[in-house]
Coordinates of C-alpha atoms (C1' of nucleotides) in Angstrom, one line a residue:
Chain M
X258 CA 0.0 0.0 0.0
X259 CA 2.8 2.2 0.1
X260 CA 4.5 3.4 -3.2
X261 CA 6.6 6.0 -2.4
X262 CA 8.7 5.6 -6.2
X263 CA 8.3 8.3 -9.0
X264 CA 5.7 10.0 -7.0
X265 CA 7.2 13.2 -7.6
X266 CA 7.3 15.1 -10.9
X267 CA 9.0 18.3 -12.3
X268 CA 12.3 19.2 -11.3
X269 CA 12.2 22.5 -10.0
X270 CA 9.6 25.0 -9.3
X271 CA 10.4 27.9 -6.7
X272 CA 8.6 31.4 -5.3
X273 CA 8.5 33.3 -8.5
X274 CA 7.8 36.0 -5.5
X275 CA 5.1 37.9 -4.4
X276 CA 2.5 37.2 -6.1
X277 CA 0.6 33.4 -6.4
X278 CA 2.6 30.9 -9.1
X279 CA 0.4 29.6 -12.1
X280 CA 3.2 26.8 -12.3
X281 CA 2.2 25.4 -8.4
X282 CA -1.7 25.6 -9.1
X283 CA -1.4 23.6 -12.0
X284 CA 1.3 21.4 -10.9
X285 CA -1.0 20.2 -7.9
X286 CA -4.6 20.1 -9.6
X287 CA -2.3 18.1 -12.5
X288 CA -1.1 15.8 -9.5
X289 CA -4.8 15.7 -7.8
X290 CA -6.0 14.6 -11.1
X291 CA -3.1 11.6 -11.7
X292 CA -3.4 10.6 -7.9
X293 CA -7.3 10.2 -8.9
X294 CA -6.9 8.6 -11.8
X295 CA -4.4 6.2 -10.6
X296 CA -5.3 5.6 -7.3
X297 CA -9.0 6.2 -6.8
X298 CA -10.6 8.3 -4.0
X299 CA -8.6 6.9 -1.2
X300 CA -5.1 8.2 -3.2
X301 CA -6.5 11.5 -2.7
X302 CA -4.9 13.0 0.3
X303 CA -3.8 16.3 1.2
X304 CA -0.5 14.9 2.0
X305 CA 0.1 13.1 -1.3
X306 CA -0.5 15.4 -3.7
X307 CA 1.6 18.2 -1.8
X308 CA 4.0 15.0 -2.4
X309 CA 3.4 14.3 -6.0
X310 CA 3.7 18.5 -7.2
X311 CA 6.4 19.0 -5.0
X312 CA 4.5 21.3 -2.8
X313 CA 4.8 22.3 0.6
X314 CA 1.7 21.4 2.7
X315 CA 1.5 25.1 3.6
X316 CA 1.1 26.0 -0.4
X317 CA -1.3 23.3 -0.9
X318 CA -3.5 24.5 2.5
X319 CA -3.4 28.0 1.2
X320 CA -5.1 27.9 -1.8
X321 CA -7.2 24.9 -1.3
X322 CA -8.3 25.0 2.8
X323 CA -10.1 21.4 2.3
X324 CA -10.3 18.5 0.1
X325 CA -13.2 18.9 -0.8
X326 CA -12.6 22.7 -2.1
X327 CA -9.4 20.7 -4.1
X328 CA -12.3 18.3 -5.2
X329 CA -14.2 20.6 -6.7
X330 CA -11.3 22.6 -8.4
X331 CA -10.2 19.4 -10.2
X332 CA -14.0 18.8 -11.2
X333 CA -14.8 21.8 -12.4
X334 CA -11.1 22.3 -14.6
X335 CA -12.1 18.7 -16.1
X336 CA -15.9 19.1 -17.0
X337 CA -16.6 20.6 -20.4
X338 CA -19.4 22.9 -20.6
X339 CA -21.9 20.6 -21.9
X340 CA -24.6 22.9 -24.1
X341 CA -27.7 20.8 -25.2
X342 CA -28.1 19.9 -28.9
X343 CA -31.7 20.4 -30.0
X344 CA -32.7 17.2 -31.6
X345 CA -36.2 18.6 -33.2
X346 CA -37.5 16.2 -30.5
X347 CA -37.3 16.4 -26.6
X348 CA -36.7 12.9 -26.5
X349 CA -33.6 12.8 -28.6
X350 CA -32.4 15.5 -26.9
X351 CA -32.7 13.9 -23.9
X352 CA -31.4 10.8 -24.8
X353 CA -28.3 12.8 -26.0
X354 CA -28.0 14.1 -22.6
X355 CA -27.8 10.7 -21.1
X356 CA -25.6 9.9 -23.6
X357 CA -23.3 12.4 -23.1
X358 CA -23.2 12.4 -19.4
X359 CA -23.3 8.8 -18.2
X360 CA -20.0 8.6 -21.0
X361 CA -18.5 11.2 -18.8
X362 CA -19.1 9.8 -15.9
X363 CA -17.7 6.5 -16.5
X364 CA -14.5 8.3 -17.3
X365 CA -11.7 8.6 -14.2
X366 CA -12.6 12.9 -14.8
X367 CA -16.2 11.8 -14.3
X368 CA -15.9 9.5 -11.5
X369 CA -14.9 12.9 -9.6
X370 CA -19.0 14.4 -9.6
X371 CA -19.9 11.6 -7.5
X372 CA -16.9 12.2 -4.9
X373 CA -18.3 15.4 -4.6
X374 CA -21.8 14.5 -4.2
X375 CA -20.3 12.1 -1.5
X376 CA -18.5 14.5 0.1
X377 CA -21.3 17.2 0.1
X378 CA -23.2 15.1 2.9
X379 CA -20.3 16.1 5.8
X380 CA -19.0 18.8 3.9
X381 CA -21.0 22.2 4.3
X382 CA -18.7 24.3 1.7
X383 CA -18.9 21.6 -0.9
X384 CA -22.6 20.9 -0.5
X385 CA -23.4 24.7 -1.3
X386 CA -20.9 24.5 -4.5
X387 CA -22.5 21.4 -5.7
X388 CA -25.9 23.5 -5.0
X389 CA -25.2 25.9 -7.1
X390 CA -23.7 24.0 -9.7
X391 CA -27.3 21.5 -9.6
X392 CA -29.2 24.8 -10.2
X393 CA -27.3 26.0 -13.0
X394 CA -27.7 22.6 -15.1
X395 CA -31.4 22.8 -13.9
X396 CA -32.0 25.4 -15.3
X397 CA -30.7 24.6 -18.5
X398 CA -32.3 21.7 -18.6
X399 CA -35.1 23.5 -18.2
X400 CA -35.0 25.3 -20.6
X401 CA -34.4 22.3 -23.0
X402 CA -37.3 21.4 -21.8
X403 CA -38.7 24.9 -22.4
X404 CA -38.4 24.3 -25.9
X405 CA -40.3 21.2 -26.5
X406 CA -43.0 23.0 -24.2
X407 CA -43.2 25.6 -27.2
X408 CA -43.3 23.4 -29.7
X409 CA -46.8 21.8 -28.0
X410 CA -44.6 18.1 -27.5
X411 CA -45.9 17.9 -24.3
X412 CA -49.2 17.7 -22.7
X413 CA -50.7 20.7 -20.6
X414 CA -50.0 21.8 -16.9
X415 CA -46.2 20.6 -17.3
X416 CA -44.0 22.9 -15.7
X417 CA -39.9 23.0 -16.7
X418 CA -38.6 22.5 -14.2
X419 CA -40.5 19.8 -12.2
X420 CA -40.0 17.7 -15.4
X421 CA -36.1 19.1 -16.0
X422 CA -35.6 17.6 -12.0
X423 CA -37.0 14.3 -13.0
X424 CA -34.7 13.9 -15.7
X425 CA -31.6 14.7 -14.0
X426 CA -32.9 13.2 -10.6
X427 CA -32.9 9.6 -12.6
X428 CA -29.5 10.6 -14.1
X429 CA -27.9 11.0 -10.4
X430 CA -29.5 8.1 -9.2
X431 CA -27.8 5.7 -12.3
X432 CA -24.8 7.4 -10.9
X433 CA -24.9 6.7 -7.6
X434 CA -25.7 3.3 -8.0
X435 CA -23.0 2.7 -10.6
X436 CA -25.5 1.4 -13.2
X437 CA -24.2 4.1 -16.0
X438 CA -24.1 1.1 -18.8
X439 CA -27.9 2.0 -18.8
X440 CA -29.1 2.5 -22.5
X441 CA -29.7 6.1 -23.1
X442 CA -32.8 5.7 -25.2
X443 CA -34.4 3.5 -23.1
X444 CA -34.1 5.6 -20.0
X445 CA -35.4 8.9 -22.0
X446 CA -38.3 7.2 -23.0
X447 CA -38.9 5.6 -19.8
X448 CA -38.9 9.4 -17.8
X449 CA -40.7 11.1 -20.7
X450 CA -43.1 9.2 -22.7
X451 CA -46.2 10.0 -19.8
X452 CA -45.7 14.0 -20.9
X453 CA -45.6 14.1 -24.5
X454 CA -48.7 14.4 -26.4
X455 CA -50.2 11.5 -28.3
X456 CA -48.5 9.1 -25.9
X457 CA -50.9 7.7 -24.4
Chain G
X1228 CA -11.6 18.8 19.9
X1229 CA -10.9 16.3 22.4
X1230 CA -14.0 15.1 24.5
X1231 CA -12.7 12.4 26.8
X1232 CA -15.2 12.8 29.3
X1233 CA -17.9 10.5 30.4
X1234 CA -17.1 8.7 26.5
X1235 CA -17.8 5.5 28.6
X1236 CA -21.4 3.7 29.6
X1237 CA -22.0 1.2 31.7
X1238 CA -19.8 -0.2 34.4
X1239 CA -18.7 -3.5 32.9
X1240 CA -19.3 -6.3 30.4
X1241 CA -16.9 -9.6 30.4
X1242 CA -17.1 -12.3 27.8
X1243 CA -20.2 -14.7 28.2
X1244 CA -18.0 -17.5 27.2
X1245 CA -17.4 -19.5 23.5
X1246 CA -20.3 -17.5 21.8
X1247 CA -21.2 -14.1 21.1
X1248 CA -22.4 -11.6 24.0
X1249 CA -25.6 -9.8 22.5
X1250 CA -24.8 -7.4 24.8
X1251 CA -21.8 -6.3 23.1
X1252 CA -23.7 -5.7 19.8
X1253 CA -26.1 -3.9 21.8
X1254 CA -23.6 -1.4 23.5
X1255 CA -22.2 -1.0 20.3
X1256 CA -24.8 0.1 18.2
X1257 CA -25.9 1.9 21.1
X1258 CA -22.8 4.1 20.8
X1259 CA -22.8 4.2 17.3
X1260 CA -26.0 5.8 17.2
X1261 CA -25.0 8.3 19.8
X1262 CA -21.6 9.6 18.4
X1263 CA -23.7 9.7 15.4
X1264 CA -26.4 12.4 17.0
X1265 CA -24.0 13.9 19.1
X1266 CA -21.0 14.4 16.8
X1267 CA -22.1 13.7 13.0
X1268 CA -20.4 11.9 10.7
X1269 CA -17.0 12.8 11.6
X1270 CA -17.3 11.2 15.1
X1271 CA -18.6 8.3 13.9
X1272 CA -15.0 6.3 14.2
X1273 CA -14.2 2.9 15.2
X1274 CA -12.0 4.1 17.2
X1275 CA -14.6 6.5 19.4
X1276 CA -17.2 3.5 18.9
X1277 CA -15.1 1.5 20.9
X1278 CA -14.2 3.9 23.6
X1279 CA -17.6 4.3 24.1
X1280 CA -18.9 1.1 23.9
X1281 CA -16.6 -0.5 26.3
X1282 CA -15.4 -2.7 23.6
X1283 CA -11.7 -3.9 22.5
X1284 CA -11.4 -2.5 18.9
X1285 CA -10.7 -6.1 18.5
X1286 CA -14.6 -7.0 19.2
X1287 CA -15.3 -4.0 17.0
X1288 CA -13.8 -5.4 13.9
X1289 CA -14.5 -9.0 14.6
X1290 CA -18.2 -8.2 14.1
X1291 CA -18.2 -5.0 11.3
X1292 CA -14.8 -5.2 9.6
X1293 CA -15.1 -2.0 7.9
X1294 CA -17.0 1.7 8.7
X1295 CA -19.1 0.9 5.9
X1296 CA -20.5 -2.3 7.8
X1297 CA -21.2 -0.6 10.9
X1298 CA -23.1 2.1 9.4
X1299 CA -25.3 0.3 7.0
X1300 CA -26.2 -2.0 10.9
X1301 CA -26.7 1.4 12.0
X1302 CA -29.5 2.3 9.5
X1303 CA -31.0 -1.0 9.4
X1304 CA -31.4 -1.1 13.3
X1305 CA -33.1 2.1 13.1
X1306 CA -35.1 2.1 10.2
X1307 CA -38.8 1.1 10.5
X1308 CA -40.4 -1.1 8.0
X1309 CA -42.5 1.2 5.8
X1310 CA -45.3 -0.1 4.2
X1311 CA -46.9 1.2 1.7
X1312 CA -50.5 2.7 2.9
X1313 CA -53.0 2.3 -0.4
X1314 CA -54.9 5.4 -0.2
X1315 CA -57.1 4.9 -3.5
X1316 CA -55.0 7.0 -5.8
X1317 CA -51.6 6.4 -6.4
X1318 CA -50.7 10.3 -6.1
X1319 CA -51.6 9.9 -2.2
X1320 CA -50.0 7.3 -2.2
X1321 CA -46.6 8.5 -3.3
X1322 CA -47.6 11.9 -1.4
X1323 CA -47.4 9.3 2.1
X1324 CA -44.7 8.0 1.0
X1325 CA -42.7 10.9 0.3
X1326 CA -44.3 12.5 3.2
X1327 CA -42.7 9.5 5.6
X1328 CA -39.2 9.2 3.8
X1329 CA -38.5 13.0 3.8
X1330 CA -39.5 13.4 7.8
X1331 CA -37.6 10.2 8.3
X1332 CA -34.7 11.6 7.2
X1333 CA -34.7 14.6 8.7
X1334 CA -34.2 12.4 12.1
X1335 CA -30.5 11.8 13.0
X1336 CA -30.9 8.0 12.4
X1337 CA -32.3 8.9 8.8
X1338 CA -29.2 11.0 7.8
X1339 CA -27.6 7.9 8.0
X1340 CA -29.0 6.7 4.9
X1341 CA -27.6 9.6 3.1
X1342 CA -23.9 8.5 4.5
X1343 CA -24.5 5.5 3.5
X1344 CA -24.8 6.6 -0.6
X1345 CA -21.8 8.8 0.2
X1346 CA -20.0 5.9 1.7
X1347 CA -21.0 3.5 -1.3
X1348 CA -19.1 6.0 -3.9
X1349 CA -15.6 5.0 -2.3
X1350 CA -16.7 1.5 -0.7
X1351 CA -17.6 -1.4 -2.7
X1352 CA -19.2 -3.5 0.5
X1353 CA -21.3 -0.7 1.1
X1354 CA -22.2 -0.3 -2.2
X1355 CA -23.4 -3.7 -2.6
X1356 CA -25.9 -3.5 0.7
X1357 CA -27.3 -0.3 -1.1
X1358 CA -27.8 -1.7 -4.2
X1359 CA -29.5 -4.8 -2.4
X1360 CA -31.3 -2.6 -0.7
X1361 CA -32.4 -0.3 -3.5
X1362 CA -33.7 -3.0 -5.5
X1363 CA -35.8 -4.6 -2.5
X1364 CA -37.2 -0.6 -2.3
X1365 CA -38.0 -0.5 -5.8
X1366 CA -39.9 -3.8 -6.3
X1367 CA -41.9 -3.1 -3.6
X1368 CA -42.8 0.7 -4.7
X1369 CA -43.4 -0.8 -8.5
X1370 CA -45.8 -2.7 -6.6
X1371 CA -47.8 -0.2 -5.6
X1372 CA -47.8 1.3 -9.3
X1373 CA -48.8 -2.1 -9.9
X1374 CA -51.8 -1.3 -8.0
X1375 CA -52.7 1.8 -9.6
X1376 CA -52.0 0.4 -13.3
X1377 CA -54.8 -2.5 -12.6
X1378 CA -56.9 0.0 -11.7
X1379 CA -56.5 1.5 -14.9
X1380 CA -55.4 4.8 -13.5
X1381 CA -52.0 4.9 -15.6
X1382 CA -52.3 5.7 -19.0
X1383 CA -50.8 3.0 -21.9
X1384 CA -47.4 1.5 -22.1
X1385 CA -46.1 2.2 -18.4
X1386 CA -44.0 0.0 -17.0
X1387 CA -43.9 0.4 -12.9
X1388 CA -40.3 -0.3 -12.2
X1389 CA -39.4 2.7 -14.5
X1390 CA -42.3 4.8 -12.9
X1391 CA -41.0 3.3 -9.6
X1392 CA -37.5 4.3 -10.3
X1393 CA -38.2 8.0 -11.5
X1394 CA -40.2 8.3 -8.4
X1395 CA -37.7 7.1 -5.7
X1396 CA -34.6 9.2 -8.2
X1397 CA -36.5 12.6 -7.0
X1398 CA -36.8 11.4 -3.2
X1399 CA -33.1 10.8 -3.2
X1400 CA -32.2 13.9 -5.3
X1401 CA -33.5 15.5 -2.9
X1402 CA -31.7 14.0 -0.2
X1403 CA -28.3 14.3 -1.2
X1404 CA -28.9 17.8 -1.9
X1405 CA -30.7 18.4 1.8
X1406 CA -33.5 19.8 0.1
X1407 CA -36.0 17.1 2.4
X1408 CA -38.5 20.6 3.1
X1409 CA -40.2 19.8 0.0
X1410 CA -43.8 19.6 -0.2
X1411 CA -45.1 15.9 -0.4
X1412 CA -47.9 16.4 -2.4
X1413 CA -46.8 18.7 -4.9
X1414 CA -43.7 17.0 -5.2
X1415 CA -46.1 13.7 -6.2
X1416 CA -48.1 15.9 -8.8
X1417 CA -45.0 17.0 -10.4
X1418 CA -43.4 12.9 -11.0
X1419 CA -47.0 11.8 -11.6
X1420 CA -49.7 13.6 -13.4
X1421 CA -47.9 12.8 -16.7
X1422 CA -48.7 9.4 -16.1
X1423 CA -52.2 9.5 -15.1
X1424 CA -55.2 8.9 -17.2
X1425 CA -57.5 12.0 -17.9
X1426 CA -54.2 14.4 -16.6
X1427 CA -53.6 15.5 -20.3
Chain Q
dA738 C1' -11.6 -31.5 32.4
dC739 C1' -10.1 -29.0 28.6
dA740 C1' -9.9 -27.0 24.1
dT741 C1' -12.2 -23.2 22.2
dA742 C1' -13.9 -18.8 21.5
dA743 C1' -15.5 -14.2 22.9
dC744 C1' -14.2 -10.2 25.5
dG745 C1' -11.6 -5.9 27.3
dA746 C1' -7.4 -3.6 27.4
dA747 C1' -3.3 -2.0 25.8
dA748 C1' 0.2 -1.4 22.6
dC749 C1' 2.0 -1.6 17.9
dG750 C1' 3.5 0.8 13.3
dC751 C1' 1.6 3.4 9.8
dA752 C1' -0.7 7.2 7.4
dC753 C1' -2.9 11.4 7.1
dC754 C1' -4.3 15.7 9.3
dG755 C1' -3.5 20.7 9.8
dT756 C1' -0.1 23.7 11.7
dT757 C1' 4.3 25.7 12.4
dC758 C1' 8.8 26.8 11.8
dC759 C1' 12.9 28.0 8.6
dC760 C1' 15.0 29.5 4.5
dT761 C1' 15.0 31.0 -0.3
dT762 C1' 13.2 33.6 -4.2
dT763 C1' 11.5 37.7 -6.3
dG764 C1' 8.2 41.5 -7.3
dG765 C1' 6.9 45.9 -6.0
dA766 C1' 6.6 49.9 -2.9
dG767 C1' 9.2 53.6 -0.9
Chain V
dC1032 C1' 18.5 50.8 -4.9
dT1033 C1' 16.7 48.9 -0.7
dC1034 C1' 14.2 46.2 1.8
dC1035 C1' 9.7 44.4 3.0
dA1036 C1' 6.1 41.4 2.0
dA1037 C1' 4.3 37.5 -0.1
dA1038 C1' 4.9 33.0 -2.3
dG1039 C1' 7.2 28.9 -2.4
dG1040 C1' 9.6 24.2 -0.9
dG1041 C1' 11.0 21.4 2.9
dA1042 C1' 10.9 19.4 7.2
dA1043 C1' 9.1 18.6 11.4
dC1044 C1' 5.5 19.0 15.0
dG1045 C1' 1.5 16.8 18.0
dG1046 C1' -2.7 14.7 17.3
dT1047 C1' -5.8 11.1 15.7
dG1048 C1' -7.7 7.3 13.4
dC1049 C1' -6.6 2.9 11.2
dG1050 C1' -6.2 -2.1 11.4
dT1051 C1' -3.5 -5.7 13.7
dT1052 C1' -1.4 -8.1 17.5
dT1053 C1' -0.7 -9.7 22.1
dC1054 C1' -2.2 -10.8 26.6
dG1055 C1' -5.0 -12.3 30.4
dT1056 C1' -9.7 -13.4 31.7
dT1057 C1' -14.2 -15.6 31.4
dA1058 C1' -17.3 -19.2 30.5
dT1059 C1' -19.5 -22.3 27.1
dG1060 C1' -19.9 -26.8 24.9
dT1061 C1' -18.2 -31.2 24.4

DNA sequence: ACATAACGAAACGCACCGTTCCCTTTGGAG
DNA sequence: CTCCAAAGGGAACGGTGCGTTTCGTTATGT
């Protein structure tokens, strides 16, 4: 369990003085990211990424007060900004969003959004990032679904954002229970097919 | 940080013999549950358990080898056995239920349930009693769509465990993101009505 | 009567935590 | 130009939890 070879990368990297070194932030989210991706969750320690970027403890503490504030640095330097493709309908839209995301999440980059949704149950500062980053993809979603609403796809009484929750709320549930083989199609169809007109 | 103080209960407890002493299970759930209400997450150690409890560490592990273990005894110890109350329509239905689930875990033995999701991201024991777990909770809430689709309530083509599955996603959605204030029955009309026969 | 197993207690080495020193580097203010 | 302030690496600190081991005690079941 210990593997204390090549953890260390760079040669060199010293105070470039007083003012905060690009070099050191990306050396350690670069290292958070390998330790991740090499040794899972557990590899993720304060301690051994100050180890793996050559940086002092005192560095690492500064810029990052918590691992879960280094979590969600390495999360959101990873994620691409997903914009939704308008398929003509919402249900191939949707299915591209499942598409899309349960790919990402299978990815080690991925794996990282449900590390912070872990942590954001004993961790008050994460919980309110991962707040506001749930609201912002709400309402985009919503407005996805805002779309098909305007088109007349879906029945009457249907509000956004009550459906846009459904859809992501079955999303983060694949995700926590590691079933992200699901088939994208299937699921879409599964959440939608009661709200679009004709369906029934 | 350090609490050492009246840690301990009960004067004594001595091995019973060659078999296992119910009473030592007993303290130490006991003191599970409190660290757990008194100190969160965080106190929730083996190492405090067994301070507390009385117990060797040994004992500990002999019986719950891992944190994961302990917790998921913790939940099941203190979880009642909800059964689903048939109220005529399946909205009530799902409006008790979410009722029950979302004051449930609101209690300090409920928030364990949300630890234990957290825990299954980085624990594969774990996340093998959730899944269990999940799947005995979504056969039996697919039963009560079950219900409602012989009753012809539920328009064409549903299938419950799907139904079932979007319904329980939004309940935990709005776990993990502490958002358990929600309004049952509104919640229920906005994961239902799409699927409900004259809702159109 | 005796092997067997559970129990409490204490200690082990290890790892990580979060903080604190110390020294070096270098930009920017005076 | 000088020197202070801030950033950086490195090393060590005490503290705490982990998981294991060792020991002596207790009492069952055969």
């Amino acid at each position: 369990m210990s593997d204390r070879t090549a953890e260390c990368a760079e040669p060199q990297r010293r105070s470039i003085g007083a003012k905060r070194n690009p070099a050191t932030a990306e050396a350690i989210l670069t290292a958070a990211q390998e330790l991740l991706r090499e040794k899972g969750v557990k590899g993720l320690t304060m301690e051994a990424v100050a180890r793996r970027a050559r940086a002092g403890k005192a560095t690492l503490y500064k810029w990052w007060p918590t691992r879960g504030a280094l979590l969600v640095a390495v999360y959101e330097r990873s994620k691409g900004d997903y914009a939704h493709e308008d398929k003509g309908a919402l249900i191939d839209t949707i299915a591209a969003f499942y598409h899309h995301v349960f790919d990402f999440w299978k990815t080690p980059e991925g794996q990282v959004f449900a590390l912070i949704i872990a942590e954001a149950q004993s961790d008050a500062d994460v919980a309110e990032a991962l707040e506001r980053y749930r609201e912002e993809r709400l309402a985009t979603l919503a407005e996805v679904v805002g779309w098909s609403l305007a088109r007349g796809e879906l029945i009457e009484g249907v509000q956004a954002e009550a459906l846009a929750e459904a859809i992501m709320a079955v999303a983060w549930m694949r995700l926590m229970t590691g079933r992200l083989d699901s088939d994208a199609e299937r699921l879409a169809h599964e959440v939608l097919d009661g709200w679009i007109v004709g369906k029934r």
